XYZ file of C-alpha atoms in Angstrom:
595
model
C 16.655 11.738 23.165
C 19.300 14.385 22.407
C 18.383 17.737 22.010
C 18.293 18.966 18.005
C 21.229 19.376 16.831
C 22.283 23.434 16.726
C 23.264 24.185 12.897
C 26.618 26.699 13.227
C 26.613 27.627 9.150
C 30.147 27.321 7.249
C 30.845 28.415 3.993
C 33.286 27.196 1.706
C 33.986 29.330 -0.867
C 34.458 28.460 -4.415
C 36.188 29.494 -7.463
C 34.329 30.822 -10.311
C 33.253 28.593 -12.554
C 30.867 27.428 -15.714
C 28.503 24.982 -14.198
C 29.515 21.473 -14.894
C 27.835 18.777 -16.529
C 24.744 17.540 -14.302
C 26.145 13.874 -14.711
C 29.160 12.556 -13.181
C 30.233 10.868 -16.626
C 33.466 10.612 -15.990
C 35.639 8.109 -14.048
C 37.472 10.327 -12.316
C 34.371 12.550 -11.853
C 32.801 9.409 -9.685
C 36.671 8.985 -7.602
C 35.711 12.930 -6.859
C 32.684 12.168 -5.589
C 33.667 9.113 -4.118
C 36.496 10.589 -1.684
C 34.041 13.261 -0.996
C 31.773 10.991 0.487
C 34.170 8.627 2.536
C 35.541 12.408 4.027
C 32.383 13.818 5.134
C 31.245 10.716 6.996
C 33.640 10.003 8.922
C 34.385 13.678 9.489
C 30.664 14.596 10.026
C 30.270 11.824 12.634
C 34.153 12.086 14.714
C 35.927 14.913 14.460
C 34.792 16.375 18.146
C 35.013 19.311 17.588
C 31.615 20.791 18.980
C 31.540 23.744 16.019
C 31.959 21.484 13.646
C 28.743 18.793 15.438
C 26.816 21.748 14.740
C 26.902 22.294 11.231
C 24.828 21.865 8.440
C 26.357 19.078 5.818
C 23.508 19.478 3.199
C 25.753 23.125 2.985
C 29.163 21.906 2.927
C 28.533 19.145 0.168
C 25.829 21.076 -1.807
C 28.689 24.051 -1.578
C 31.783 20.892 -2.343
C 30.687 19.577 -4.733
C 30.555 21.605 -7.899
C 34.319 22.147 -6.713
C 35.540 18.880 -6.024
C 34.309 16.875 -9.459
C 36.747 19.297 -11.584
C 39.274 18.800 -9.166
C 41.444 17.111 -13.131
C 43.999 14.414 -10.558
C 44.677 13.516 -7.264
C 47.092 16.015 -5.926
C 44.565 18.446 -7.377
C 41.641 16.663 -5.603
C 43.396 16.649 -2.483
C 44.266 20.649 -2.577
C 40.643 20.820 -2.883
C 39.615 18.794 -0.021
C 42.248 20.201 1.940
C 41.365 23.853 1.159
C 37.529 23.060 1.820
C 37.881 21.067 4.783
C 40.522 22.885 6.783
C 37.869 25.419 7.547
C 35.393 23.035 8.977
C 37.101 20.734 10.298
C 41.359 22.323 11.151
C 42.985 19.154 12.849
C 42.133 17.031 9.991
C 44.806 16.339 7.191
C 44.524 15.313 3.652
C 47.433 13.844 2.048
C 49.082 12.942 -1.157
C 51.192 9.607 -0.537
C 51.806 6.012 -2.159
C 49.543 3.655 -1.119
C 51.616 1.533 1.519
C 53.063 4.876 3.347
C 53.112 4.254 6.989
C 51.744 6.454 9.108
C 53.678 7.665 11.993
C 52.194 7.381 15.752
C 51.197 10.975 16.874
C 51.244 10.939 20.616
C 48.234 12.844 22.015
C 49.684 16.465 23.348
C 49.248 16.576 27.192
C 45.810 17.896 28.414
C 43.956 17.694 31.643
C 40.778 16.510 29.825
C 40.119 15.090 26.539
C 36.983 14.858 23.927
C 35.864 12.159 21.642
C 32.583 11.398 19.856
C 30.747 8.428 21.180
C 27.479 6.720 19.209
C 25.358 4.142 20.379
C 23.651 3.891 16.815
C 23.012 7.495 15.255
C 21.703 9.171 17.499
C 21.870 12.492 15.602
C 19.862 13.588 12.597
C 16.739 13.943 14.165
C 15.958 17.162 12.667
C 12.477 17.386 11.849
C 11.517 14.296 13.594
C 9.309 15.548 16.816
C 6.660 12.165 16.506
C 9.152 9.517 15.943
C 11.954 11.393 18.560
C 8.963 10.611 21.261
C 8.161 7.132 19.613
C 12.193 6.446 20.403
C 12.543 8.213 23.955
C 8.666 5.489 24.515
C 9.724 3.161 23.539
C 12.646 3.290 25.165
C 15.254 2.792 21.745
C 18.757 3.266 23.505
C 20.488 5.495 20.185
C 22.568 8.462 21.348
C 25.496 10.071 20.168
C 27.679 12.788 22.598
C 30.872 14.181 22.202
C 32.629 12.116 25.849
C 34.584 14.587 28.267
C 37.723 11.972 29.441
C 41.084 11.854 31.475
C 43.831 10.320 30.193
C 43.402 6.934 31.675
C 40.407 6.501 30.491
C 40.958 7.432 26.550
C 43.985 5.232 26.952
C 41.575 2.864 27.911
C 38.811 3.214 25.182
C 41.848 3.993 23.048
C 44.679 1.463 23.186
C 47.899 1.738 20.282
C 47.711 5.259 19.288
C 44.437 4.517 17.609
C 43.324 7.791 18.703
C 44.064 8.832 15.374
C 42.439 7.293 12.218
C 43.198 6.941 8.407
C 41.470 5.470 5.786
C 42.360 5.840 2.397
C 39.969 8.129 0.133
C 41.980 6.762 -3.808
C 45.059 4.873 -4.113
C 47.096 7.957 -3.189
C 45.125 10.232 -1.789
C 44.821 9.760 2.433
C 42.543 10.830 5.066
C 44.264 11.548 8.534
C 41.618 12.061 11.353
C 42.092 12.846 15.006
C 39.433 10.921 16.804
C 40.273 12.495 20.065
C 41.038 16.076 20.238
C 42.406 17.661 23.373
C 39.478 21.119 24.848
C 41.528 23.987 22.835
C 41.145 21.700 19.912
C 37.142 21.051 21.293
C 35.997 24.505 21.707
C 38.143 25.911 18.440
C 35.938 28.171 16.641
C 35.594 27.862 12.897
C 36.738 30.175 10.464
C 33.510 31.162 8.500
C 32.457 33.823 6.095
C 28.545 34.676 5.267
C 26.488 33.225 2.758
C 22.996 31.388 2.374
C 22.597 28.517 3.525
C 20.798 25.299 2.303
C 17.638 24.788 3.739
C 16.745 22.191 2.429
C 17.658 19.423 -0.250
C 15.987 19.404 -3.794
C 15.254 17.315 -6.073
C 15.998 19.331 -9.318
C 18.970 20.637 -8.221
C 22.494 19.040 -9.309
C 24.874 19.113 -6.283
C 21.776 18.987 -4.316
C 20.762 15.243 -5.716
C 24.540 14.077 -5.323
C 24.254 15.409 -1.533
C 20.911 13.371 -0.937
C 22.833 9.343 -2.229
C 25.544 11.415 -0.037
C 24.176 11.437 3.108
C 22.070 8.733 2.603
C 25.034 6.072 2.081
C 27.256 7.289 4.985
C 24.153 6.648 7.557
C 24.291 2.833 6.003
C 27.967 2.954 6.241
C 29.185 4.176 9.473
C 25.896 2.461 11.270
C 24.170 -0.477 10.325
C 25.239 -3.114 12.690
C 24.693 -6.367 10.782
C 28.168 -5.478 8.847
C 28.803 -9.147 7.272
C 25.473 -8.200 5.567
C 26.336 -4.881 4.342
C 30.188 -6.705 2.430
C 27.974 -8.934 0.966
C 25.692 -6.271 -0.618
C 29.332 -4.405 -2.163
C 28.065 -1.328 -0.438
C 31.193 0.559 -1.670
C 30.551 -1.293 -4.724
C 27.591 0.824 -5.090
C 28.513 4.275 -4.876
C 29.190 5.025 -8.782
C 26.434 4.184 -10.142
C 23.914 5.268 -7.231
C 25.543 8.803 -8.275
C 25.175 8.012 -11.640
C 20.673 7.204 -10.969
C 21.234 10.443 -8.581
C 22.970 12.772 -11.058
C 19.770 12.024 -13.974
C 16.699 12.638 -11.721
C 14.369 15.819 -12.113
C 12.081 14.274 -9.544
C 11.634 13.718 -6.154
C 10.012 10.738 -7.219
C 13.554 10.047 -9.639
C 15.626 10.523 -6.575
C 13.744 8.514 -4.165
C 13.713 5.708 -6.958
C 17.530 6.295 -6.833
C 17.866 6.062 -3.305
C 15.643 3.060 -3.265
C 17.568 1.250 -5.469
C 20.370 1.512 -3.829
C 19.566 0.652 -0.923
C 17.459 -2.442 -1.813
C 21.559 -3.967 -1.894
C 20.541 -5.094 2.169
C 18.060 -7.755 1.996
C 16.501 -5.862 4.873
C 13.308 -5.232 5.349
C 13.574 -2.554 7.899
C 15.480 -0.106 5.105
C 13.173 2.687 3.293
C 13.113 6.001 2.700
C 10.088 7.901 1.824
C 9.590 11.932 1.796
C 9.490 13.386 4.996
C 5.786 14.441 6.527
C 5.580 17.200 9.630
C 5.688 15.054 11.985
C 8.358 12.625 10.575
C 6.159 9.752 10.565
C 5.924 8.199 6.674
C 2.415 8.468 4.661
C 1.210 4.507 5.284
C -0.633 3.121 1.991
C -4.718 2.726 2.651
C -5.887 -1.007 2.931
C -6.368 -3.153 0.051
C -10.073 -5.107 -0.113
C -7.964 -6.332 -3.183
C -4.399 -7.841 -3.375
C -2.757 -9.675 -6.018
C -0.297 -12.066 -5.976
C 2.660 -13.845 -7.553
C 1.547 -17.162 -8.010
C 3.017 -19.886 -10.310
C 4.901 -16.930 -12.509
C 1.803 -14.453 -12.933
C 0.084 -11.542 -10.873
C -2.783 -13.605 -9.470
C -5.814 -11.521 -7.786
C -5.597 -13.097 -3.818
C -8.365 -11.941 -2.580
C -10.923 -9.583 -3.277
C -14.471 -8.032 -2.104
C -17.551 -9.145 -3.476
C -18.182 -5.632 -5.124
C -15.367 -6.887 -7.825
C -16.904 -9.712 -8.782
C -17.077 -11.563 -11.214
C -14.368 -9.452 -13.104
C -11.990 -9.807 -10.046
C -12.337 -12.772 -8.973
C -9.860 -14.913 -6.889
C -7.449 -16.601 -9.538
C -8.078 -13.458 -12.042
C -4.668 -12.876 -13.616
C -3.980 -9.985 -14.122
C -1.483 -9.916 -17.302
C -1.498 -5.883 -18.621
C -1.735 -2.704 -16.102
C -3.016 0.060 -19.210
C -0.723 -1.820 -21.771
C 1.870 -2.178 -20.388
C 2.901 -5.762 -19.424
C 2.608 -6.069 -15.961
C 5.952 -8.122 -15.732
C 7.567 -5.049 -16.803
C 6.182 -2.966 -13.726
C 7.383 -5.451 -10.927
C 10.960 -5.579 -13.116
C 10.725 -1.695 -11.988
C 9.288 -1.780 -9.047
C 11.419 -5.103 -7.508
C 14.513 -3.185 -7.830
C 13.379 -1.363 -5.119
C 12.865 -3.567 -2.119
C 15.332 -5.073 -0.399
C 14.561 -8.896 -0.151
C 16.219 -11.758 0.842
C 16.689 -12.849 -2.721
C 14.409 -12.401 -6.183
C 11.954 -14.346 -5.704
C 11.138 -13.067 -2.643
C 11.700 -8.863 -4.301
C 8.948 -9.941 -6.960
C 6.152 -11.160 -4.307
C 6.650 -8.195 -2.557
C 6.646 -6.050 -5.358
C 3.616 -8.263 -6.503
C 1.961 -7.128 -3.372
C 3.171 -3.755 -3.457
C 2.019 -3.042 -7.369
C -2.138 -1.403 -6.409
C -0.854 1.689 -4.410
C 1.846 2.368 -6.211
C -0.351 2.153 -9.346
C -2.566 4.288 -7.284
C -0.094 6.732 -6.130
C -0.167 8.292 -10.064
C -3.657 7.811 -11.237
C -7.584 7.251 -9.436
C -7.644 4.658 -12.250
C -6.258 2.578 -14.113
C -7.045 -0.525 -17.367
C -6.521 -3.390 -16.310
C -5.849 -6.168 -18.946
C -7.221 -9.612 -16.921
C -7.268 -13.697 -18.535
C -9.892 -15.801 -16.822
C -9.548 -19.508 -16.431
C -10.584 -20.572 -19.552
C -7.313 -18.044 -20.776
C -10.082 -15.463 -22.348
C -8.025 -12.270 -21.902
C -10.493 -9.030 -21.126
C -10.358 -5.501 -20.091
C -11.587 -3.727 -16.769
C -11.118 -0.307 -15.799
C -10.800 -0.171 -12.102
C -11.390 2.847 -9.859
C -8.676 2.503 -7.286
C -11.173 3.845 -4.217
C -13.857 0.443 -4.941
C -10.695 -1.224 -4.398
C -9.819 -0.209 -0.770
C -10.860 -1.470 2.126
C -10.609 -5.317 4.549
C -12.243 -7.695 3.749
C -14.757 -9.204 6.614
C -12.303 -11.082 9.573
C -12.934 -13.936 11.117
C -12.648 -14.103 15.013
C -8.845 -14.158 15.986
C -9.606 -18.310 17.664
C -11.818 -20.759 15.761
C -12.458 -24.421 15.218
C -11.143 -24.925 11.653
C -11.198 -28.892 12.245
C -12.665 -30.661 14.067
C -10.697 -30.431 17.777
C -8.216 -28.150 15.466
C -8.275 -24.894 16.348
C -6.632 -21.584 14.483
C -5.160 -18.752 15.713
C -4.482 -15.405 13.950
C -1.552 -13.729 15.632
C -1.474 -10.687 13.988
C -5.247 -10.040 16.098
C -4.716 -11.681 19.048
C -5.022 -11.024 22.346
C -4.186 -12.383 25.909
C -7.603 -11.936 26.705
C -9.398 -13.801 23.342
C -6.997 -17.121 24.206
C -7.380 -16.774 28.362
C -11.806 -16.937 27.032
C -10.567 -20.623 24.662
C -8.033 -21.809 27.095
C -10.668 -24.415 27.901
C -11.724 -24.958 24.109
C -7.768 -25.094 23.449
C -6.933 -27.544 26.268
C -9.033 -29.957 24.786
C -8.006 -29.145 21.369
C -6.711 -32.290 19.334
C -3.560 -29.989 17.224
C -3.020 -25.526 17.535
C -1.752 -23.558 14.274
C -0.372 -19.710 15.082
C -0.809 -18.184 11.731
C 2.830 -15.375 12.236
C 2.463 -14.854 8.303
C 2.048 -11.241 9.520
C 3.585 -9.719 12.877
C 2.241 -10.963 15.366
C 0.278 -8.678 18.853
C 3.081 -8.500 21.328
C 0.691 -10.292 23.219
C 2.035 -13.961 21.933
C 5.529 -13.799 23.546
C 2.364 -14.029 26.743
C 0.766 -16.882 25.401
C 3.854 -18.632 23.913
C 4.767 -19.472 27.513
C 1.845 -22.129 27.516
C 3.005 -24.128 25.054
C 6.946 -25.618 26.895
C 7.548 -27.160 30.075
C 10.841 -25.542 29.580
C 12.032 -21.762 30.216
C 11.849 -19.680 26.578
C 15.124 -17.595 26.614
C 14.133 -15.370 23.676
C 17.225 -13.850 21.924
C 18.596 -10.107 23.207
C 19.194 -7.031 21.260
C 22.387 -4.486 21.580
C 23.390 -1.814 20.672
C 26.785 -0.521 18.770
C 29.154 1.564 20.611
C 31.033 3.163 18.005
C 34.238 5.717 18.745
C 36.109 5.697 15.697
C 34.238 5.458 11.763
C 33.501 2.211 9.703
C 32.966 -0.287 12.869
C 36.184 -0.130 13.159
C 36.910 -1.236 17.039
C 33.032 -1.448 17.105
C 31.263 -3.183 20.602
C 28.004 -4.390 21.513
C 26.289 -3.187 24.797
C 22.406 -4.476 25.786
C 21.058 -6.672 28.134
C 19.950 -9.911 28.137
C 17.085 -11.119 27.656
C 14.487 -11.933 30.298
C 13.925 -16.586 30.523
C 9.816 -16.376 30.169
C 8.985 -19.090 32.995
C 6.057 -21.549 32.316
C 2.743 -21.169 32.338
C -0.048 -22.878 33.344
C -2.462 -24.253 31.874
C 0.408 -25.878 29.379
C -0.995 -27.087 26.357
C -0.318 -30.812 25.045
C -1.989 -30.803 21.294
C 0.726 -30.919 18.427
C 1.260 -27.225 17.105
C 1.920 -25.439 13.569
C 3.415 -22.180 12.730
C 2.246 -20.387 9.783
C 5.479 -17.865 8.240
C 6.263 -16.054 4.968
C 8.416 -13.186 4.112
C 6.238 -11.634 5.879
C 7.264 -13.178 8.747
C 10.588 -10.129 10.181
C 11.578 -8.121 12.764
C 9.347 -8.970 16.065
C 7.813 -12.046 13.814
C 11.306 -12.838 13.116
C 11.692 -13.171 17.104
C 8.763 -15.471 17.655
C 9.513 -18.072 14.748
C 13.610 -18.211 16.343
C 12.319 -18.636 19.677
C 9.610 -21.783 17.663
C 12.685 -22.913 16.630
C 14.649 -22.806 18.725
C 12.715 -24.841 21.753
C 10.529 -27.323 19.027
C 7.084 -25.653 20.217
C 6.360 -27.297 16.784
C 6.425 -26.672 12.897
C 7.939 -23.982 11.080
C 5.495 -24.269 7.873
C 4.604 -21.800 4.449
C 7.611 -19.732 3.433
C 10.925 -18.316 4.483
C 11.036 -15.942 6.731
C 11.639 -12.391 5.739
C 15.503 -11.444 6.917
C 15.446 -9.110 8.846
C 15.527 -9.043 13.231
C 16.574 -6.205 15.397
C 15.682 -2.399 16.386
C 15.014 0.445 13.898
C 16.254 3.695 14.088
C 15.128 6.658 11.562
C 17.715 9.633 10.525
C 16.162 13.287 8.256
C 18.079 13.356 5.292
C 18.494 16.719 3.944
C 15.307 17.642 6.013
C 13.408 16.040 3.077
C 13.578 12.881 3.767
C 13.371 10.001 5.924
C 15.269 7.074 5.805
C 14.997 4.363 8.675
C 17.171 1.687 9.111
C 18.159 -1.667 11.631
C 20.136 0.299 14.170
C 20.341 -2.639 16.628
C 21.372 -5.587 16.033
C 20.116 -9.522 17.361
C 22.356 -11.069 19.286
C 21.656 -14.975 18.790
C 21.677 -17.794 20.436
C 21.277 -19.851 17.728
C 21.753 -19.466 13.869
C 21.879 -16.032 13.089
C 19.136 -15.339 10.157
C 19.815 -11.800 9.039
C 19.448 -11.689 4.923
C 18.763 -14.760 4.348
C 15.797 -15.664 6.891
C 14.600 -19.058 8.547
C 13.922 -22.237 6.266
C 10.641 -23.579 6.703
C 10.012 -26.914 8.677
C 7.145 -27.593 5.451
C 8.077 -25.591 2.649
C 4.572 -24.831 1.281
C 3.564 -22.245 -2.754
C 0.355 -21.890 -3.148
C -0.837 -22.229 -6.420
C -3.297 -20.297 -8.685
C -5.832 -23.714 -7.923
C -5.758 -23.020 -4.174
C -6.779 -19.491 -4.113
C -9.384 -19.848 -7.212
C -11.064 -22.578 -4.424
C -10.514 -19.875 -1.805
C -8.288 -23.097 0.012
C -5.203 -21.620 2.190
C -2.264 -23.755 1.469
C -0.671 -23.179 4.061
C -3.093 -24.061 6.366
C -4.139 -26.889 4.614
C -0.869 -28.882 4.989
C -0.634 -27.380 8.883
C -3.852 -29.048 9.588
C -2.781 -32.087 7.736
C 0.021 -33.419 9.086
C -0.882 -31.963 12.944
C -4.134 -35.006 12.605
C -1.569 -37.297 11.404
C 0.176 -37.222 14.166
C -2.935 -36.139 16.531
C -3.947 -39.154 18.972
C -7.113 -39.869 17.991
């Protein structure tokens, strides 16, 4: 991993003036702030001065925002941006020109060596994430960011045709000209600084801090999210004005996080999360719930619950209100913060997350419930009574004569080996990958096929220019999995759903492409590739998909893999304790299995 970034304080002189309104109300303010966002992202990650690379960009943004917001015209905006950035990036130019005006190519000056940024994903922004850094190193994730020193021949090969200069429209008449390659003198050039207080941590109660949080978050995704087609479909740049408005209206950390999560939810990517940063850098994981809710037939239904909460909260019971508020209102608010492949899936995930959200606000709540006869009644729920996990059956078990169920979320290879005598004689096998499987499943799948299995491989984006211009991908091809004896010839079905994503979706795609069995259930989560993490303003932890899958079949990022057999559970299934997907898979397999 890269060393922690040394922070070089760069202070921006501001003209004394009355503080602006905390809300970016006017189109002019939004236009100005959008230009600042683009400028800072391009310079922060791609201007290769060694001192600029160590700046506290939280400080730069917080001190720049008030002056930028006040600029009344594009000409004034250009002057303001130039005065702010010139001390921090001396070779950067801000120009006021017609949109179509060409930029003459500037040849590189003669020098023995040149310097430029090269990002393998994002290796920066890890300050304050010690445990995350260790975990990523142990996982072998090749994220790294560094300024390279190379001779002209190498630079010419990596930046052909004058690409060593990047030009971007900040508005329709304000243009950024950013040198991507510097000489040794320019690389070492010290910055002009003034003394003053550095912003140590972005605070949700201050207007400029709120806007800076959104700006830093937006830029990480803009420059380092590898599925560019998904980013384009999400209209990422068009989301900025609303995100700035929502952030400026916040007063608490919870509200600011809500605004950031609404922005991030535009990406149908389950790896995308933002949470308060802890001392270790890890997120706080909600407790397991023995009481679980599901969105079924347009209602919030108790899917499972411990016996101690029966009969009031027996499976199949409908929740209509929470503390007097219609539960649909709560879900509408929550689902807008959840990345999902469709509104239906967002509502399903919001329903599952509802208990954790409510428990974070108070130790108890009052539920209005509806039983099977449609009678309404109230129940005071203490959340501590709903925690825990229900009794789990063995990971391999016979669920019908000759038919075996394998719970991939708990299945170890040792369990599989012990059950092999039964599995070799089985009439049918059902593998449940609706929750994240163990990595041992990749050792088990070669027992299902007489042909070698070839999983998809992942690759890291290599970036030397902003906004993924001329990006390449680097990664090793996945190794083929040879068949393993004994082969299990019984027909198979794999249960899938919205929680089948990331590694689980790697398995589902492998099953689908190699025709190892039927996919039964609901569409998968539409998210795969290795995660990356960043600290935002030393206050928040952001995760996203940092490496992309190089598909051998059809891509599914943002859409998911459709099952061969779609199964939608009903309230009646839940009330009777039936696993609808499992029941349908057994029905299909038993009808196809030899007798």
